[in-house]
Coordinates of C-alpha atoms and ligand atoms in Angstrom, one line a residue:
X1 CA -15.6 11.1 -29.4
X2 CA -17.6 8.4 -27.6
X3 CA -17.3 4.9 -27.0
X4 CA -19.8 2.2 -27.0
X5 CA -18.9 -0.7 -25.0
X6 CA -21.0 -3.9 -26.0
X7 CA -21.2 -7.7 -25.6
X8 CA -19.9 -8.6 -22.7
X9 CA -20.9 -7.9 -18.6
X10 CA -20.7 -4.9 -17.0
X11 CA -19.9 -4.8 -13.3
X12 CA -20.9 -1.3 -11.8
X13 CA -20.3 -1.1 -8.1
X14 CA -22.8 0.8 -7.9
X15 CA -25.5 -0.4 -5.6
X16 CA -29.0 1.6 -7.6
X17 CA -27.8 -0.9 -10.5
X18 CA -25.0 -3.4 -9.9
X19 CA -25.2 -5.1 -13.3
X20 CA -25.5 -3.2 -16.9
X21 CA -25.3 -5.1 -20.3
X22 CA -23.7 -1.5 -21.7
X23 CA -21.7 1.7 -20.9
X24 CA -21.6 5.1 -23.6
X25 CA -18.7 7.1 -23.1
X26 CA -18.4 10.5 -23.9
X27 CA -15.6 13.1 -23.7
X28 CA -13.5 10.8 -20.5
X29 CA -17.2 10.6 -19.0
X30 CA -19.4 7.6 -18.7
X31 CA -22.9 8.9 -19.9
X32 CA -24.8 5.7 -19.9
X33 CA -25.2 2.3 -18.2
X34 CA -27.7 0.2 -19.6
X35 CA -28.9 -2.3 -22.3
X36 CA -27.6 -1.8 -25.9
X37 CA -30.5 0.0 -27.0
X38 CA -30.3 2.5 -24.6
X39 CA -27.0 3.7 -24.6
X40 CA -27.2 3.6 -28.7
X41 CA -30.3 5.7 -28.1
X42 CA -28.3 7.5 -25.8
X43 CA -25.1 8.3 -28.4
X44 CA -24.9 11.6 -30.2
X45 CA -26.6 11.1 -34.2
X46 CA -22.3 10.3 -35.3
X47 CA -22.1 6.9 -34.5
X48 CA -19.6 6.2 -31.8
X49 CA -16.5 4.3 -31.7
X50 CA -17.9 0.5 -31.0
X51 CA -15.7 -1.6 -28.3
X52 CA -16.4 -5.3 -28.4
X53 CA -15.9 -7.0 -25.0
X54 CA -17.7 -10.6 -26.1
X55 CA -17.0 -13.1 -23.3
X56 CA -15.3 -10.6 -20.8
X57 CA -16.6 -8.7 -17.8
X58 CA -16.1 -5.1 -17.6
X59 CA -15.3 -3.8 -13.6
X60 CA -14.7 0.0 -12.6
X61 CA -10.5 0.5 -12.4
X62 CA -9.3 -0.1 -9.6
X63 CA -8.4 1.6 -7.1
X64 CA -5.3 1.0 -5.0
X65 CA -6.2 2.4 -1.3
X66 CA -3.3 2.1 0.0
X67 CA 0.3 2.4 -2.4
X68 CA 3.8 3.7 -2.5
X69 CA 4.2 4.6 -6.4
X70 CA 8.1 5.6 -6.9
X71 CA 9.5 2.6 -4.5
X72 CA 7.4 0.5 -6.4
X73 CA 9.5 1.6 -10.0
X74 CA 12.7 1.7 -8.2
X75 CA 11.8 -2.1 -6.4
X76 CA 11.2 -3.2 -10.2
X77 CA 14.6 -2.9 -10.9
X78 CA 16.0 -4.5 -8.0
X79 CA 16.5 -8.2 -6.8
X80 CA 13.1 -9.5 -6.1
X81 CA 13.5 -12.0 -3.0
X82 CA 10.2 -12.7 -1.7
X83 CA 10.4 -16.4 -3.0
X84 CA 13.3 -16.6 -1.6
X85 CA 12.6 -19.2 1.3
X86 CA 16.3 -19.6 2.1
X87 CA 19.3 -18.2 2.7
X88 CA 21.5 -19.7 -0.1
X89 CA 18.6 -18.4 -2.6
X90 CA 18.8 -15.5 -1.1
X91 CA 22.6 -15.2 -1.7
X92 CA 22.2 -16.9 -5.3
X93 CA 20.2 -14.1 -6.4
X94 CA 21.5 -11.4 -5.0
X95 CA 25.5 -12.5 -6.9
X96 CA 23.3 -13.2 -10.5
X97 CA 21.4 -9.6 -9.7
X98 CA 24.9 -8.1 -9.1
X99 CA 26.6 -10.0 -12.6
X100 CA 23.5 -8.5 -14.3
X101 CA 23.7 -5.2 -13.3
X102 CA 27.7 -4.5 -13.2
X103 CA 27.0 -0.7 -13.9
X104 CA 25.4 0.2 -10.7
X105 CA 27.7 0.4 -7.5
X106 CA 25.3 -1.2 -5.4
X107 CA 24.0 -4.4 -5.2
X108 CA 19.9 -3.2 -4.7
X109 CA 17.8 -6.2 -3.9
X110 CA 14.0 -6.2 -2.1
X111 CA 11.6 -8.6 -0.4
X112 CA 13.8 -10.7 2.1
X113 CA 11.2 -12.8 4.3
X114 CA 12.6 -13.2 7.8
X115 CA 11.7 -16.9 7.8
X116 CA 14.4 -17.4 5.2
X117 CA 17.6 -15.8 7.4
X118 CA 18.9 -18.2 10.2
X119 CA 16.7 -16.5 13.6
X120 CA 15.1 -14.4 11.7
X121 CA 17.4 -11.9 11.9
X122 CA 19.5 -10.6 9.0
X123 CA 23.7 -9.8 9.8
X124 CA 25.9 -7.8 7.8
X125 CA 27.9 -11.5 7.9
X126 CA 25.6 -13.3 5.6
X127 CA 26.8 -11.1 2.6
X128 CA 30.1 -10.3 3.6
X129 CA 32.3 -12.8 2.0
X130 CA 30.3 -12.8 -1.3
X131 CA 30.7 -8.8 -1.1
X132 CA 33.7 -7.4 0.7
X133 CA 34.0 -4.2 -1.4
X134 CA 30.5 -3.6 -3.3
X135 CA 27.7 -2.1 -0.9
X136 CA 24.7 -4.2 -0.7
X137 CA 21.3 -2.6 0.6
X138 CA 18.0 -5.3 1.1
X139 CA 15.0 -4.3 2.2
X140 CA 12.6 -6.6 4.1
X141 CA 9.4 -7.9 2.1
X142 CA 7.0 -5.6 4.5
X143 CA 9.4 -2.1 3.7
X144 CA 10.2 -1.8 7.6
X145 CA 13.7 -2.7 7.7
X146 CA 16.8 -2.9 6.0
X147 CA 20.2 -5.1 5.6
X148 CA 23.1 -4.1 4.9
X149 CA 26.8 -5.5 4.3
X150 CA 29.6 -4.0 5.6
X151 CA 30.7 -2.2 3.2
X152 CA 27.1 -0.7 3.2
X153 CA 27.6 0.2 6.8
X154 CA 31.0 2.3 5.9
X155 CA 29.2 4.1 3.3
X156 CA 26.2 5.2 5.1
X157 CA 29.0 6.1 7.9
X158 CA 27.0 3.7 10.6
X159 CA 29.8 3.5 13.2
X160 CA 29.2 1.6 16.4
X161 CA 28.4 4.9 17.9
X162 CA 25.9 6.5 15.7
X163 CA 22.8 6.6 17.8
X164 CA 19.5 5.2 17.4
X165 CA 17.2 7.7 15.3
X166 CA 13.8 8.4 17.4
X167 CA 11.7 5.5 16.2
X168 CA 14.3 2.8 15.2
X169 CA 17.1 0.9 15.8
X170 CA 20.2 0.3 14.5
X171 CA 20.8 -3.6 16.0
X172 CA 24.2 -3.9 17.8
X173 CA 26.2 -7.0 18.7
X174 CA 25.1 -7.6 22.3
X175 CA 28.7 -8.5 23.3
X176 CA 30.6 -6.5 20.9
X177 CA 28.7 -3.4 20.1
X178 CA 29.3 -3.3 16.5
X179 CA 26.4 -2.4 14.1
X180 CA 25.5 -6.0 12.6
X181 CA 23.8 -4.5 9.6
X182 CA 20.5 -4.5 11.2
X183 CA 18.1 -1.8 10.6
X184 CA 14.7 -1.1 12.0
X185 CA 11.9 1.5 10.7
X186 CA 13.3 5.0 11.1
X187 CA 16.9 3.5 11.1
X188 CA 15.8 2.2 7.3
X189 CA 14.1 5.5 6.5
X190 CA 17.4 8.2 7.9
X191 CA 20.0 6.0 7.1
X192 CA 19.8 3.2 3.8
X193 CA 16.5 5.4 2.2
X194 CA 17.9 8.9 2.9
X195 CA 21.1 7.6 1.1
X196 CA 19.5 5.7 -2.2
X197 CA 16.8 8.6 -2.2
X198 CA 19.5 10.9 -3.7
X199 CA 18.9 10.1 -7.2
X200 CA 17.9 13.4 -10.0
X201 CA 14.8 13.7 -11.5
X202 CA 15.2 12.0 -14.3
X203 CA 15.2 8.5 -11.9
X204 CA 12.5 9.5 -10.6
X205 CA 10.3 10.3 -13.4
X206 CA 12.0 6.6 -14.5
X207 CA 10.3 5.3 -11.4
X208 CA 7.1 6.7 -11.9
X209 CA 6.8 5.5 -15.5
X210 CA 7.8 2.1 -14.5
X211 CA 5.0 2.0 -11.9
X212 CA 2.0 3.4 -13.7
X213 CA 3.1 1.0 -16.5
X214 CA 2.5 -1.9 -14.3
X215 CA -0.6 -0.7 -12.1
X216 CA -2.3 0.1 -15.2
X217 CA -1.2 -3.2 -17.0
X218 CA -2.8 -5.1 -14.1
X219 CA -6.2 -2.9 -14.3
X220 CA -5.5 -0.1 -11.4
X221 CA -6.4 3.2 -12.6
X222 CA -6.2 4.9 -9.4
X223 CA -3.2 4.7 -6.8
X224 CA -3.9 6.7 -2.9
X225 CA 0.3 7.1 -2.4
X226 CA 0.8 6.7 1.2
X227 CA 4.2 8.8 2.0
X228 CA 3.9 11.6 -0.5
X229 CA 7.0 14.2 0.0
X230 CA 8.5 17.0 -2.0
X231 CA 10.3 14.2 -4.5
X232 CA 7.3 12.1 -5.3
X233 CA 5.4 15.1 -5.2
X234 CA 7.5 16.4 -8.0
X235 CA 7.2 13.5 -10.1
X236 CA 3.6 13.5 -10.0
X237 CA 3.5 17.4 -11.6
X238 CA 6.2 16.6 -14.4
X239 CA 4.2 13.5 -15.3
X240 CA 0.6 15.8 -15.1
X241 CA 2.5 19.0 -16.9
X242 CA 3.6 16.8 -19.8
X243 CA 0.3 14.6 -19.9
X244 CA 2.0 11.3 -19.2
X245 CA 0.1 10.2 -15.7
X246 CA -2.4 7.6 -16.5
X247 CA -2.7 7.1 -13.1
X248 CA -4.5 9.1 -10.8
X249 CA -3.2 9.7 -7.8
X250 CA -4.6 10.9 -4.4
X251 CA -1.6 11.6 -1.9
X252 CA -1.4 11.2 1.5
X253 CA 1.7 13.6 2.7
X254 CA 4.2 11.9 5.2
X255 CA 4.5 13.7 8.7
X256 CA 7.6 12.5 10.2
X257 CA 8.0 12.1 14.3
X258 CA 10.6 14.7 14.9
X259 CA 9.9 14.3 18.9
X260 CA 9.1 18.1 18.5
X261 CA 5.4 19.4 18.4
X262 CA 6.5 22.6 16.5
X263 CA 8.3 21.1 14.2
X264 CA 5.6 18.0 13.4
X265 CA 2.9 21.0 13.2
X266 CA 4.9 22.2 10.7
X267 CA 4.9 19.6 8.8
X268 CA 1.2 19.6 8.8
X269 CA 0.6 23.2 7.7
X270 CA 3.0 22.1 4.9
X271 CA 0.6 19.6 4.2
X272 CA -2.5 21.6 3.9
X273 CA -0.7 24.1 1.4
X274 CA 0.3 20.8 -0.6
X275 CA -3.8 20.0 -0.8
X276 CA -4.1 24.0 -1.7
X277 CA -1.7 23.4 -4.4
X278 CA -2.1 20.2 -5.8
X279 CA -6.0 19.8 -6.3
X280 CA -5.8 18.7 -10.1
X281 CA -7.9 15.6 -11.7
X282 CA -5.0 13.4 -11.6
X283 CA -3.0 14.1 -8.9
X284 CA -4.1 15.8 -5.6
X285 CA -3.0 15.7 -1.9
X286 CA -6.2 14.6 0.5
X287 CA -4.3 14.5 3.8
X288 CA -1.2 13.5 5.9
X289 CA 0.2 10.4 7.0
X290 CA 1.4 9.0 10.1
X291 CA 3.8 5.8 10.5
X292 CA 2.5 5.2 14.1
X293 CA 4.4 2.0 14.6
X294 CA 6.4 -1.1 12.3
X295 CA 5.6 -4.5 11.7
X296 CA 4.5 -7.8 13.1
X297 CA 7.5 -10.1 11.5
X298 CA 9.9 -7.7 12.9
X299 CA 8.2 -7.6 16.5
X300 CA 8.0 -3.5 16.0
X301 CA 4.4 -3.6 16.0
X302 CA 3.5 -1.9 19.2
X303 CA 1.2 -4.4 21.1
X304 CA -1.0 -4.1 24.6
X305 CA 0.5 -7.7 25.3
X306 CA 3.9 -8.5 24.3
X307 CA 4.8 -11.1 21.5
X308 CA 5.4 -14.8 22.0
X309 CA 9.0 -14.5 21.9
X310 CA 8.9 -11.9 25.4
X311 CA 9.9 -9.1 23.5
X312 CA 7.6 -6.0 22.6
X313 CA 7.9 -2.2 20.8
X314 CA 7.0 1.1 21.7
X315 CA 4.9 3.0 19.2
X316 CA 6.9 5.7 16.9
X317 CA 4.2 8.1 17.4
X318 CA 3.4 8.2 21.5
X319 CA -0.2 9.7 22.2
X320 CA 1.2 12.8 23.2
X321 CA 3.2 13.8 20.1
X322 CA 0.6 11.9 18.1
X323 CA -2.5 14.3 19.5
X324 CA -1.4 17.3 18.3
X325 CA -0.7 16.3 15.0
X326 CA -4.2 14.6 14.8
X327 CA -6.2 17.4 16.0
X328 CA -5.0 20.2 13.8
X329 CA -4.8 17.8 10.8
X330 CA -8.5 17.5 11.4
X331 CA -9.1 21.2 12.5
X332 CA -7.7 22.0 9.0
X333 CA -9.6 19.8 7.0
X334 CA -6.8 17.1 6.5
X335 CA -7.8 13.5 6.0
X336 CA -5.6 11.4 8.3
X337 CA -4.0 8.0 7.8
X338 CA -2.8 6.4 10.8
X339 CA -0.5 3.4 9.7
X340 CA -1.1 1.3 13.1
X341 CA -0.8 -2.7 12.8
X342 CA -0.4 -3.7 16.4
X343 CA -3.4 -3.3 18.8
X344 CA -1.5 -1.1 20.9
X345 CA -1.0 1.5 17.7
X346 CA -4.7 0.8 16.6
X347 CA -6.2 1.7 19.8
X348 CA -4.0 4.8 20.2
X349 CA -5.0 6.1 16.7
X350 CA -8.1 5.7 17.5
X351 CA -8.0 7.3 20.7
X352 CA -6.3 10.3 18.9
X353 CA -8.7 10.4 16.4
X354 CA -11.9 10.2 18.6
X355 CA -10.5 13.4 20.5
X356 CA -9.9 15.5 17.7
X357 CA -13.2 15.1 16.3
X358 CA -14.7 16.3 20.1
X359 CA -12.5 19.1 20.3
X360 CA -13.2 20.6 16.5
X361 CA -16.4 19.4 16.5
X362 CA -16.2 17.4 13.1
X363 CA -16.8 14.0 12.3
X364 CA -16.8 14.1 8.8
X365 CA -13.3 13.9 7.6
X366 CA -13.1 10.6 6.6
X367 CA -10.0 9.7 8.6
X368 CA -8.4 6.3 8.2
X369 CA -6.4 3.6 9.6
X370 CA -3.9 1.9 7.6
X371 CA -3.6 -1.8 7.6
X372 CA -5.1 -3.2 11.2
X373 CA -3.5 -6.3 11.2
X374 CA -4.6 -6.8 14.7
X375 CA -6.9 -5.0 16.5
X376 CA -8.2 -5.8 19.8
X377 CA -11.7 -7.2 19.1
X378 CA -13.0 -4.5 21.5
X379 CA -11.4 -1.8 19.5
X380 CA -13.1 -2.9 16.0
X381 CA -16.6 -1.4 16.5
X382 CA -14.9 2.0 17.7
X383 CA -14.1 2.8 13.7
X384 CA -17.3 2.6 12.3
X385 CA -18.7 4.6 15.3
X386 CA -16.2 7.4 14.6
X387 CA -16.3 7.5 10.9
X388 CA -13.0 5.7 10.4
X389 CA -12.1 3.7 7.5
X390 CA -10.6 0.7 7.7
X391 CA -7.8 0.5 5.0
X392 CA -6.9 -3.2 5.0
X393 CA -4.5 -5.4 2.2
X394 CA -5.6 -8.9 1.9
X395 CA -2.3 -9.0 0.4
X396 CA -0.3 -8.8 3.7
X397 CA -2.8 -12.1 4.8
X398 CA -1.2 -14.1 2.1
X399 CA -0.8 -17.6 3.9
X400 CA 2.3 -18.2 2.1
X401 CA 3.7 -15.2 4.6
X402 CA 1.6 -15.5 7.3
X403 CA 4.2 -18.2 9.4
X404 CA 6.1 -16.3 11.1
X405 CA 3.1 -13.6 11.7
X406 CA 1.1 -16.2 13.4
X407 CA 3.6 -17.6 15.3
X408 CA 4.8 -14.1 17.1
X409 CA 1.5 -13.5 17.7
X410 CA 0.0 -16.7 19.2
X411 CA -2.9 -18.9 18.2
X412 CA -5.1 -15.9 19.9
X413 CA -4.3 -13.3 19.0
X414 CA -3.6 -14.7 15.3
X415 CA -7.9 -15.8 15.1
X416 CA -9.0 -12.1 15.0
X417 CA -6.1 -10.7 12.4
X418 CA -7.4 -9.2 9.8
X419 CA -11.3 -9.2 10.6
X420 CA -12.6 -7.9 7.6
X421 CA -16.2 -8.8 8.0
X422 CA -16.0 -7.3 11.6
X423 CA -15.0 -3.7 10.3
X424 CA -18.1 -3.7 8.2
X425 CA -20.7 -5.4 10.6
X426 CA -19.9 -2.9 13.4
X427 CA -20.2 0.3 10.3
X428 CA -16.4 0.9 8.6
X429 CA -16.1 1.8 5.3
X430 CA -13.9 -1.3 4.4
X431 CA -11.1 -0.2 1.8
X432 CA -8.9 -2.5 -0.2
X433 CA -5.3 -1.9 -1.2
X434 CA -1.8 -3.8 -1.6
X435 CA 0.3 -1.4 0.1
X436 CA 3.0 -2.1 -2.9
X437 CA 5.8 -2.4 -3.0
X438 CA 5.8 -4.2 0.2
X439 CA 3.3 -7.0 -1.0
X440 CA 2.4 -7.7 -4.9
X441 CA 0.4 -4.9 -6.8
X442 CA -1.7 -7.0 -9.3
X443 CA -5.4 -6.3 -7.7
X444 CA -6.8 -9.7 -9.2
X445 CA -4.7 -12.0 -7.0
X446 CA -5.2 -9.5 -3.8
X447 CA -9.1 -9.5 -4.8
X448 CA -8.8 -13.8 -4.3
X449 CA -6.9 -13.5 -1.3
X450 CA -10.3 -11.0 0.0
X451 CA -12.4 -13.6 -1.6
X452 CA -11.0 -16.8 -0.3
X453 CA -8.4 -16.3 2.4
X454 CA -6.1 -18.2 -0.1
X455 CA -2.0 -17.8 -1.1
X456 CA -2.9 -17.0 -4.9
X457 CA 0.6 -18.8 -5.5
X458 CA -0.1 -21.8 -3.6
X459 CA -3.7 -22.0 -3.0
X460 CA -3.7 -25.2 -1.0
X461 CA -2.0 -23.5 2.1
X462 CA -3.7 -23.5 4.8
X463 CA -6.0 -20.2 4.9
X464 CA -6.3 -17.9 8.2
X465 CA -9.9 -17.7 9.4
X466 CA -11.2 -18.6 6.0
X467 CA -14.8 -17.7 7.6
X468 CA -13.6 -14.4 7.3
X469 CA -13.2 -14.6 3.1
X470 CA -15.6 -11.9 1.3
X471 CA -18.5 -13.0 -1.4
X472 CA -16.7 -12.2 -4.8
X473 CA -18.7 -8.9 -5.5
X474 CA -18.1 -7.3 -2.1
X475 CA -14.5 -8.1 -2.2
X476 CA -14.4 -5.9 -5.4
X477 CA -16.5 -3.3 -4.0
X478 CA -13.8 -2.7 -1.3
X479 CA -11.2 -2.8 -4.0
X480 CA -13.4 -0.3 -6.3
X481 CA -16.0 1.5 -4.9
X482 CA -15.2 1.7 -1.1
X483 CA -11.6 2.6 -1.7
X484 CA -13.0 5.6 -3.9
X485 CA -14.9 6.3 -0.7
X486 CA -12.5 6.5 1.6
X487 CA -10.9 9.6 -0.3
X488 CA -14.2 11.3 -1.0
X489 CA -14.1 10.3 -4.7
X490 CA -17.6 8.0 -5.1
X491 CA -19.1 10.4 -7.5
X492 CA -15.7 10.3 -10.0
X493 CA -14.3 6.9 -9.0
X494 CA -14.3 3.2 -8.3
X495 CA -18.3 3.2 -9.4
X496 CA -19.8 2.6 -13.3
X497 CA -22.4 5.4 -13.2
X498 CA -23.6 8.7 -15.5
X499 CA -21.4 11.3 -14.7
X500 CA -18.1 9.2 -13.0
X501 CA -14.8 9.2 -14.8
X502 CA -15.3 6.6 -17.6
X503 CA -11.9 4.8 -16.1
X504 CA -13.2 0.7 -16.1
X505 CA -11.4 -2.4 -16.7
X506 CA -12.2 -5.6 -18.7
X507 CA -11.3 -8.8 -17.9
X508 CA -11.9 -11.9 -19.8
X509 CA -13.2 -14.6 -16.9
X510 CA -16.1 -14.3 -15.1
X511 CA -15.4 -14.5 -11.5
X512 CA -18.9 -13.4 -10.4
X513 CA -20.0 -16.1 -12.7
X514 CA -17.5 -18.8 -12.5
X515 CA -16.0 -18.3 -8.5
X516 CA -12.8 -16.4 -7.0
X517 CA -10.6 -18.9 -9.1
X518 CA -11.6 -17.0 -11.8
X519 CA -9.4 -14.3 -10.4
X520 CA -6.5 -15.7 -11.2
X521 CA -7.3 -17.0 -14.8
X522 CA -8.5 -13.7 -16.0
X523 CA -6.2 -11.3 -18.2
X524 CA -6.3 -7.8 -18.3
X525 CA -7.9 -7.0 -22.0
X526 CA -7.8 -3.7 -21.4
X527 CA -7.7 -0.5 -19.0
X528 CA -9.2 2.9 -19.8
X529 CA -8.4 5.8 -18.0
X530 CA -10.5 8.8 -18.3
X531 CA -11.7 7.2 -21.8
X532 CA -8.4 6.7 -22.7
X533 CA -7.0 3.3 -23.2
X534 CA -3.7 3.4 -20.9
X535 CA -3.3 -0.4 -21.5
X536 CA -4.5 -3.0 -24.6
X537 CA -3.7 -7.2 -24.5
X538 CA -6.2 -7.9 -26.9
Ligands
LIG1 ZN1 2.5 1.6 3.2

């Protein structure tokens, strides 16, 4: 069957012919871009299914660069708190979350800001009195640290002697030594995750459904998961077996610092038999990923200089575990993902990086560097020159979070965060992505924030180096066809051309036409997946 879409704007990415008046689908495939007359021309003698898009603009799908699929179902369900500026508001939703739900044994709740807890540091005492018995488990807005009640900290069996897990923390009353509920990166991922990741199949499929619901709802066909492991992985086969994905997905396995080099190796062998395996059209492993160090808000970013407020973080991965890891990834054809926010982590995943590519000889893999949020300006020219994308959210530059980022980081320092136009003048492949669930997933607002530097919820906030805001159709380029790029897929994906995966998205405002505001008036009419349409709001 094929589909004639007509009467609107087509968007193509693609740079031989950036605008089309028409596309012909045919069997999933697009088979023409061009005027009306030539894709009728173009259309088998049976005339083909007409789709009317009058007054809207038709975009490739999206494609999320950077995503984590099942937390974002499970943080669907929970309480969302990222508007939460305070602490009562905090507590107010958390109790109506917990009369809502009074099945589940938990109180599950997501998004804390650490402007809105008194010195910016959760305690286990904040939620005590409202929940002596039931366990509560937060997560911070950015996914890098946890919060938990006390009765959360008897459950996860945290005594005051359980030692820190390599990579994390487990904060302790200076004076007392008793666990306040505190818990940084790995400390999040062995203790709190480990114990709400036991959940059967069935949750999980849940999860995934929920996701792909919304991604596709808000015009992402394509989702690069950034911490793939045996569950998600699992998910992603059930949903392909029983033809339910209308998502593709490109997965990026996660490599865990075990502080042993046989072990990590391990875990990238596992890896490449994963991209053996899993090589289908809708879900395929392209490489591993490496958490390299935390956050800026929670000071665990690892920085050359320290942070305003003294303190400073070693990197999870330290050059020496990280280099071996790096280098056989790359001998073995892996793409790898360094997530590296500070400029310490940046430089040294770079530094890994570079070196593998001398010792294999390659330069072609296509490896990336999640985030970036600060890069020593020195550094910035070193990823185009070694093939590196940069894989950046203009989500995680929302001005309405950006406070206490700024502020840790120091007037300097907080000028050259999240240089986009740098990345690309000095030769990066620029890749755009919300990194949800830790920021919002809709790719229309996080395409404004690219375009304008602006808080899509409060656009008169003050913007962060606004002279460093994209023109419209480049930001979506880096949200479509770049982020395609970055995982080899710019002949299928992220680009309106003969041949690609007819997977497109109509939207009915112009913002080419009428300005990045636009991006935030439009709806999503529609979103086609391979042909299909995996989401109608006519
Ligand atoms: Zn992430």
């Amino acid at each position: 069957m094929q589909q004639l879409y007509l009467g609107g704007r087509v968007f193509t990415a693609d740079p031989a012919r950036p605008w089309a008046e028409a596309l012909l689908v045919d069997d999933g495939r697009i088979s023409t871009v061009g005027s009306v007359a030539e894709c009728r021309a173009a259309a088998a003698a049976e005339a083909p299914e007409e789709i009317d898009v009058s007054g809207c603009v038709v975009l490739p799908g999206f494609v999320d660069g950077h995503s984590h699929l099942l937390m974002t179902g499970a943080a669907l369900a929970k309480a969302q708190l990222r508007t939460a500026t305070t602490l009562d508001e905090i507590r107010r939703r958390l109790v109506e979350w917990a009369e809502a739900n009074p099945d589940s044994p938990y109180v599950l709740a997501t998004g804390f800001l650490f402007e809105a807890v008194p010195g910016n540091e959760p305690h286990r005492e904040m939620l005590d009195d409202l929940f002596p018995d039931r366990p509560v488990f937060v997560e911070s807005f950015d996914l890098h640290c946890g919060w938990v009640n006390s009765a959360a900290l008897e459950l996860l069996e945290i005594t005051d002697r359980t030692p820190d897990p390599v990579g994390g923390e487990i904060r302790r009353d200076p004076a007392t030594g008793r666990a306040t509920g505190y818990l940084l990166e790995t400390a999040l991922h062995d203790h709190m995750w480990a114990f709400l990741a036991r959940v059967d199949d069935a949750t999980r499929d849940q999860q995934l459904a929920t996701a792909m619901r919304a991604l596709n709802a808000a015009g992402t066909t394509t989702a690069v998961d950034m911490a793939v492991d045996d569950d998600d992985a699992g998910a992603f086969v059930r949903a392909e077996e029983n033809g339910t994905l209308t998502l593709r997905v490109i997965g990026h396995w996660i490599i865990r610092n075990t502080g042993d080099d046989a072990r990590n190796l391990a875990q990238v062998r596992e890896a490449a038999r994963r991209r053996d395996t899993h090589d289908g059209p809708m879900f395929r492993v392209a490489g591993i990923k490496l958490v390299t160090d935390g956050t800026i808000d929670a000071c665990t970013a690892a920085m050359i200089d320290p942070y305003t407020t003294g303190t400073n973080c070693d990197p999870i991965w330290p050059p020496e575990r990280m280099e071996p890891v790096v280098e056989l990834a790359d001998q073995l054809g892996l793409q790898v993902a360094c997530h590296a926010i500070g400029d310490l982590a940046v430089r040294n995943a770079i530094d890994a990086i570079e070196r593998a590519q001398r010792v294999n000889g390659t330069g072609d893999r296509r490896h990336r560097i999640e985030h970036l949020e600060y890069a020593d300006p020195a550094d910035i020219p070193r990823l185009g020159a070694n093939g590196i994308t940069a894989s950046m959210q203009p989500v995680h530059c929302d001005p309405e979070i950006a406070g206490l980022w700024s502020e840790v980081l120091g007037p300097e320092r907080a000028h050259w965060g999240f240089a986009w136009p740098e990345y690309v003048r000095t030769g990066a492949t620029l890749a755009f992505g919300t990194d949800t669930p830790t920021a919002p997933y809709e790719p229309l607002p996080n395409m404004y924030i690219g375009a304008t530097r602006r808080s899509p919820g409060n656009p008169d906030l003050e913007p962060l180096r606004p002279d460093f805001a994209l023109p419209v159709d480049e930001t979506i380029v880096h949200g479509t066809a770049d982020a395609a790029w970055a995982s080899f897929e710019e002949d299928r994906l992220g680009v309106l051309k003969p041949g690609a995966c007819a997977d497109l998205v109509v939207i009915d405002d112009d913002p080419f036409a009428n300005g990045p505001g636009a991006l935030l008036a439009a709806r999503v009419r529609r979103t086609v997946v391979a042909g299909r349409t995996v989401h109608s709001n006519p």
